[in-house]
mmCIF file of C-alpha atoms in Angstrom:
data_model
loop_
_atom_site.group_PDB
_atom_site.id
_atom_site.type_symbol
_atom_site.label_atom_id
_atom_site.label_comp_id
_atom_site.label_asym_id
_atom_site.label_seq_id
_atom_site.Cartn_x
_atom_site.Cartn_y
_atom_site.Cartn_z
ATOM 1 C CA CYS A 28 20.610 78.854 53.155
ATOM 2 C CA VAL A 29 22.836 79.989 50.299
ATOM 3 C CA CYS A 30 23.190 77.337 47.598
ATOM 4 C CA PRO A 31 26.611 76.925 45.957
ATOM 5 C CA GLY A 32 27.191 77.061 42.215
ATOM 6 C CA ASN A 33 24.132 76.604 40.055
ATOM 7 C CA SER A 34 22.147 74.659 42.664
ATOM 8 C CA TRP A 35 18.629 75.663 43.610
ATOM 9 C CA GLY A 36 15.845 75.118 46.135
ATOM 10 C CA PRO A 37 15.653 74.131 49.792
ATOM 11 C CA GLN A 38 17.983 71.153 49.249
ATOM 12 C CA CYS A 39 20.360 72.987 46.842
ATOM 13 C CA LYS A 40 19.709 70.621 43.922
ATOM 14 C CA ILE A 41 21.397 70.953 40.564
ATOM 15 C CA LEU A 42 18.609 70.759 37.980
ATOM 16 C CA SER A 43 20.693 70.670 34.806
ATOM 17 C CA ARG A 44 24.165 69.808 33.623
ATOM 18 C CA SER A 45 25.904 70.770 30.393
ATOM 19 C CA PHE A 46 28.233 68.335 28.646
ATOM 20 C CA THR A 47 30.832 69.297 26.033
ATOM 21 C CA GLY A 48 31.675 65.855 24.677
ATOM 22 C CA GLN A 49 33.858 64.868 27.591
ATOM 23 C CA GLY A 50 33.144 64.079 31.186
ATOM 24 C CA TRP A 51 30.273 62.471 33.005
ATOM 25 C CA VAL A 52 28.263 62.615 36.218
ATOM 26 C CA TRP A 53 28.399 59.632 38.568
ATOM 27 C CA LEU A 54 25.260 58.827 40.635
ATOM 28 C CA ASP A 55 24.074 56.080 42.967
ATOM 29 C CA PRO A 56 22.934 52.811 41.336
ATOM 30 C CA LEU A 57 19.356 52.422 40.159
ATOM 31 C CA PRO A 58 17.121 50.960 42.872
ATOM 32 C CA PRO A 59 16.509 47.195 42.712
ATOM 33 C CA CYS A 60 12.759 47.644 43.284
ATOM 34 C CA HIS A 61 10.228 47.664 40.470
ATOM 35 C CA PRO A 62 8.611 49.468 38.878
ATOM 36 C CA THR A 63 11.517 51.819 38.294
ATOM 37 C CA ILE A 64 10.924 54.948 36.223
ATOM 38 C CA VAL A 65 13.839 57.094 35.081
ATOM 39 C CA SER A 66 12.957 60.462 33.551
ATOM 40 C CA LEU A 67 15.151 63.179 32.110
ATOM 41 C CA ARG A 68 15.091 66.117 29.754
ATOM 42 C CA ILE A 69 17.671 66.406 26.984
ATOM 43 C CA LEU A 70 18.796 69.164 24.640
ATOM 44 C CA THR A 71 21.328 68.368 21.909
ATOM 45 C CA THR A 72 22.080 68.766 18.214
ATOM 46 C CA HIS A 73 24.349 65.698 18.066
ATOM 47 C CA PRO A 74 22.795 62.446 16.810
ATOM 48 C CA GLU A 75 24.864 59.982 18.871
ATOM 49 C CA ALA A 76 25.647 60.024 22.576
ATOM 50 C CA ILE A 77 25.521 58.041 25.779
ATOM 51 C CA LEU A 78 22.854 59.499 28.058
ATOM 52 C CA LEU A 79 22.845 56.898 30.875
ATOM 53 C CA TYR A 80 25.157 53.953 31.538
ATOM 54 C CA SER A 81 25.018 51.376 34.311
ATOM 55 C CA GLY A 82 27.383 48.486 33.772
ATOM 56 C CA PRO A 83 30.846 47.100 34.415
ATOM 57 C CA LEU A 84 33.465 49.575 35.547
ATOM 58 C CA THR A 85 36.387 47.883 33.869
ATOM 59 C CA THR A 86 38.076 47.749 30.523
ATOM 60 C CA SER A 87 39.568 44.364 31.358
ATOM 61 C CA LYS A 88 39.859 41.809 28.574
ATOM 62 C CA GLU A 89 39.131 39.058 31.073
ATOM 63 C CA PRO A 90 35.774 37.374 30.474
ATOM 64 C CA LEU A 91 33.082 38.789 32.703
ATOM 65 C CA GLY A 92 31.863 35.254 33.194
ATOM 66 C CA PRO A 93 28.469 33.663 32.969
ATOM 67 C CA PRO A 94 25.901 34.834 33.601
ATOM 68 C CA ALA A 95 26.474 37.984 31.598
ATOM 69 C CA THR A 96 27.219 41.055 33.678
ATOM 70 C CA PRO A 97 24.136 43.300 33.677
ATOM 71 C CA LEU A 98 24.283 46.325 31.413
ATOM 72 C CA LEU A 99 21.799 49.190 31.013
ATOM 73 C CA VAL A 100 22.462 51.912 28.438
ATOM 74 C CA LEU A 101 20.239 54.757 27.282
ATOM 75 C CA GLN A 102 21.851 56.349 24.232
ATOM 76 C CA LEU A 103 21.094 58.325 21.118
ATOM 77 C CA MET A 104 21.625 56.544 17.821
ATOM 78 C CA GLU A 105 20.831 58.496 14.657
ATOM 79 C CA GLY A 106 19.142 61.046 16.934
ATOM 80 C CA ARG A 107 16.704 58.469 18.342
ATOM 81 C CA PRO A 108 16.626 57.295 21.976
ATOM 82 C CA GLU A 109 17.675 53.650 22.258
ATOM 83 C CA LEU A 110 17.693 51.491 25.387
ATOM 84 C CA ILE A 111 19.906 48.417 25.678
ATOM 85 C CA LEU A 112 19.500 45.954 28.533
ATOM 86 C CA GLN A 113 21.764 42.940 28.668
ATOM 87 C CA GLY A 114 21.870 40.327 31.387
ATOM 88 C CA SER A 115 21.604 36.619 32.051
ATOM 89 C CA LEU A 116 18.480 36.326 29.884
ATOM 90 C CA GLY A 117 20.001 37.925 26.795
ATOM 91 C CA VAL A 118 19.596 41.334 25.198
ATOM 92 C CA LEU A 119 16.633 43.676 24.922
ATOM 93 C CA LYS A 120 17.049 46.624 22.567
ATOM 94 C CA LEU A 121 14.331 49.241 22.126
ATOM 95 C CA ARG A 122 14.476 52.261 19.845
ATOM 96 C CA VAL A 123 11.928 55.055 19.731
ATOM 97 C CA HIS A 124 11.277 56.308 16.196
ATOM 98 C CA VAL A 125 11.316 60.020 16.901
ATOM 99 C CA THR A 126 14.455 62.163 16.779
ATOM 100 C CA VAL A 127 15.514 64.381 19.680
ATOM 101 C CA ASP A 128 18.688 65.952 18.223
ATOM 102 C CA ASP A 129 16.922 69.096 16.963
ATOM 103 C CA GLY A 130 18.268 71.550 19.574
ATOM 104 C CA LEU A 131 14.963 71.619 21.507
ATOM 105 C CA TRP A 132 14.219 70.207 24.954
ATOM 106 C CA HIS A 133 12.707 66.706 24.948
ATOM 107 C CA SER A 134 11.693 64.448 27.816
ATOM 108 C CA VAL A 135 12.717 60.786 27.797
ATOM 109 C CA HIS A 136 11.218 58.268 30.215
ATOM 110 C CA VAL A 137 12.321 54.672 30.846
ATOM 111 C CA ARG A 138 10.128 52.227 32.765
ATOM 112 C CA LEU A 139 11.159 48.799 34.064
ATOM 113 C CA ASP A 140 8.427 46.734 35.698
ATOM 114 C CA GLU A 141 7.333 43.138 36.200
ATOM 115 C CA GLU A 142 5.871 42.867 32.682
ATOM 116 C CA GLY A 143 8.577 44.488 30.582
ATOM 117 C CA VAL A 144 10.453 47.645 29.722
ATOM 118 C CA GLY A 145 9.393 50.791 27.891
ATOM 119 C CA VAL A 146 10.816 54.031 26.530
ATOM 120 C CA MET A 147 8.641 57.094 25.879
ATOM 121 C CA VAL A 148 9.537 60.487 24.390
ATOM 122 C CA ASP A 149 7.745 63.724 25.294
ATOM 123 C CA LEU A 150 4.972 61.936 27.244
ATOM 124 C CA CYS A 151 3.130 61.196 24.028
ATOM 125 C CA GLY A 152 -0.046 59.228 23.721
ATOM 126 C CA GLY A 153 -2.090 57.457 26.311
ATOM 127 C CA GLY A 154 0.383 55.211 28.085
ATOM 128 C CA TRP A 155 3.437 52.991 28.075
ATOM 129 C CA ARG A 156 2.352 50.553 25.395
ATOM 130 C CA PRO A 157 2.002 51.670 21.785
ATOM 131 C CA ASP A 158 -1.520 50.215 21.446
ATOM 132 C CA ASP A 159 -2.628 53.272 19.509
ATOM 133 C CA PRO A 160 -0.927 53.365 16.063
ATOM 134 C CA ASP A 161 -0.483 57.123 16.510
ATOM 135 C CA ASP A 162 1.810 56.435 19.506
ATOM 136 C CA SER A 163 4.072 53.865 17.839
ATOM 137 C CA HIS A 164 6.644 56.488 16.800
ATOM 138 C CA CYS A 165 7.220 57.820 20.338
ATOM 139 C CA VAL A 166 6.799 54.730 22.546
ATOM 140 C CA ALA A 167 8.728 51.457 22.464
ATOM 141 C CA TRP A 168 7.731 48.534 24.705
ATOM 142 C CA GLU A 169 9.089 45.006 25.049
ATOM 143 C CA ALA A 170 7.997 42.203 27.369
ATOM 144 C CA TRP A 171 10.674 40.278 29.271
ATOM 145 C CA PRO A 172 11.731 37.168 27.332
ATOM 146 C CA ARG A 173 10.807 34.860 30.233
ATOM 147 C CA PRO A 174 8.587 35.196 33.289
ATOM 148 C CA VAL A 175 11.673 35.874 35.443
ATOM 149 C CA GLY A 176 11.259 39.637 34.996
ATOM 150 C CA PRO A 177 13.510 42.635 35.471
ATOM 151 C CA GLU A 178 15.740 41.251 38.236
ATOM 152 C CA ALA A 179 17.837 39.558 35.537
ATOM 153 C CA TRP A 180 18.923 43.069 34.477
ATOM 154 C CA SER A 181 19.394 44.575 37.949
ATOM 155 C CA GLY A 182 23.013 45.559 38.209
ATOM 156 C CA GLY A 183 23.934 47.644 41.202
ATOM 157 C CA TRP A 184 26.549 49.568 39.210
ATOM 158 C CA PRO A 185 26.788 53.354 39.569
ATOM 159 C CA LEU A 186 24.630 55.284 37.111
ATOM 160 C CA GLN A 187 26.824 57.384 34.816
ATOM 161 C CA VAL A 188 25.183 60.338 33.063
ATOM 162 C CA GLY A 189 26.335 62.057 29.866
ATOM 163 C CA GLY A 190 29.242 59.692 29.219
ATOM 164 C CA VAL A 191 31.322 57.026 30.915
ATOM 165 C CA ALA A 192 34.473 57.164 33.011
ATOM 166 C CA TYR A 193 36.333 54.912 30.549
ATOM 167 C CA THR A 194 35.869 53.304 27.154
ATOM 168 C CA PRO A 195 33.390 50.417 27.609
ATOM 169 C CA THR A 196 34.592 46.883 27.007
ATOM 170 C CA ARG A 197 33.988 45.756 23.429
ATOM 171 C CA PRO A 198 31.941 42.574 22.841
ATOM 172 C CA GLU A 199 34.965 40.766 21.389
ATOM 173 C CA SER A 200 36.844 41.454 24.640
ATOM 174 C CA ALA A 201 34.000 40.270 26.852
ATOM 175 C CA PRO A 202 32.629 37.001 25.435
ATOM 176 C CA THR A 203 29.468 37.154 27.548
ATOM 177 C CA TRP A 204 28.350 40.424 25.893
ATOM 178 C CA SER A 205 26.813 40.712 22.450
ATOM 179 C CA THR A 206 26.571 44.506 22.352
ATOM 180 C CA THR A 207 28.211 47.554 23.855
ATOM 181 C CA PRO A 208 27.510 51.280 23.672
ATOM 182 C CA PRO A 209 29.583 53.528 21.460
ATOM 183 C CA PRO A 210 32.043 55.624 23.483
ATOM 184 C CA ARG A 211 30.411 58.924 22.460
ATOM 185 C CA PRO A 212 29.857 61.345 25.330
ATOM 186 C CA LEU A 213 27.007 63.824 25.158
ATOM 187 C CA HIS A 214 27.335 67.272 23.568
ATOM 188 C CA GLY A 215 24.349 69.027 25.108
ATOM 189 C CA CYS A 216 22.374 69.358 28.319
ATOM 190 C CA ILE A 217 20.485 67.034 30.634
ATOM 191 C CA SER A 218 18.047 68.404 33.192
ATOM 192 C CA HIS A 219 15.448 67.185 35.675
ATOM 193 C CA LEU A 220 16.862 63.655 35.994
ATOM 194 C CA THR A 221 14.567 61.792 38.365
ATOM 195 C CA ILE A 222 14.383 58.183 39.480
ATOM 196 C CA ASN A 223 10.948 57.076 40.721
ATOM 197 C CA GLY A 224 9.825 60.669 40.973
#
């Protein structure tokens, strides 16, 4: 088997993708089962970018209607990984307090399960919850606001990597949203994106 382009291995997988501030990669939606763990490696020197986006595929000014359309965004803000989940139960926003815009490779992991959601950088510490004060800079964890759990944020939208195919709807244009990601595509590389292994 001869793999085309920069693909590799017995299934000709592409292990990394470079982004130059425009463009995106479009993948299948995240699975509706939980726990769901999304892992990736990132290399960038830019402090703000969309890494992953799963949400509405429209720029329509029509209201998205109650309940709020699910939105999942993993982005860099001030060089720090930030996860935004918005759905019928409101908004969860987690930010890890370690910067990853230093031009070195960093791993970022997102976990959604029945108890809550977490973000971890560089597999630090002993687990998903920052119980150890030494881990609080590299792990962020939040419990779901009600016992309903993660299904309130399950979307079914395609997963866009490195940017989005259009400028996301602004909150003032979509009354059921209270937040939206900045339209800043990634300048850098993403590699080893895995979903549930």
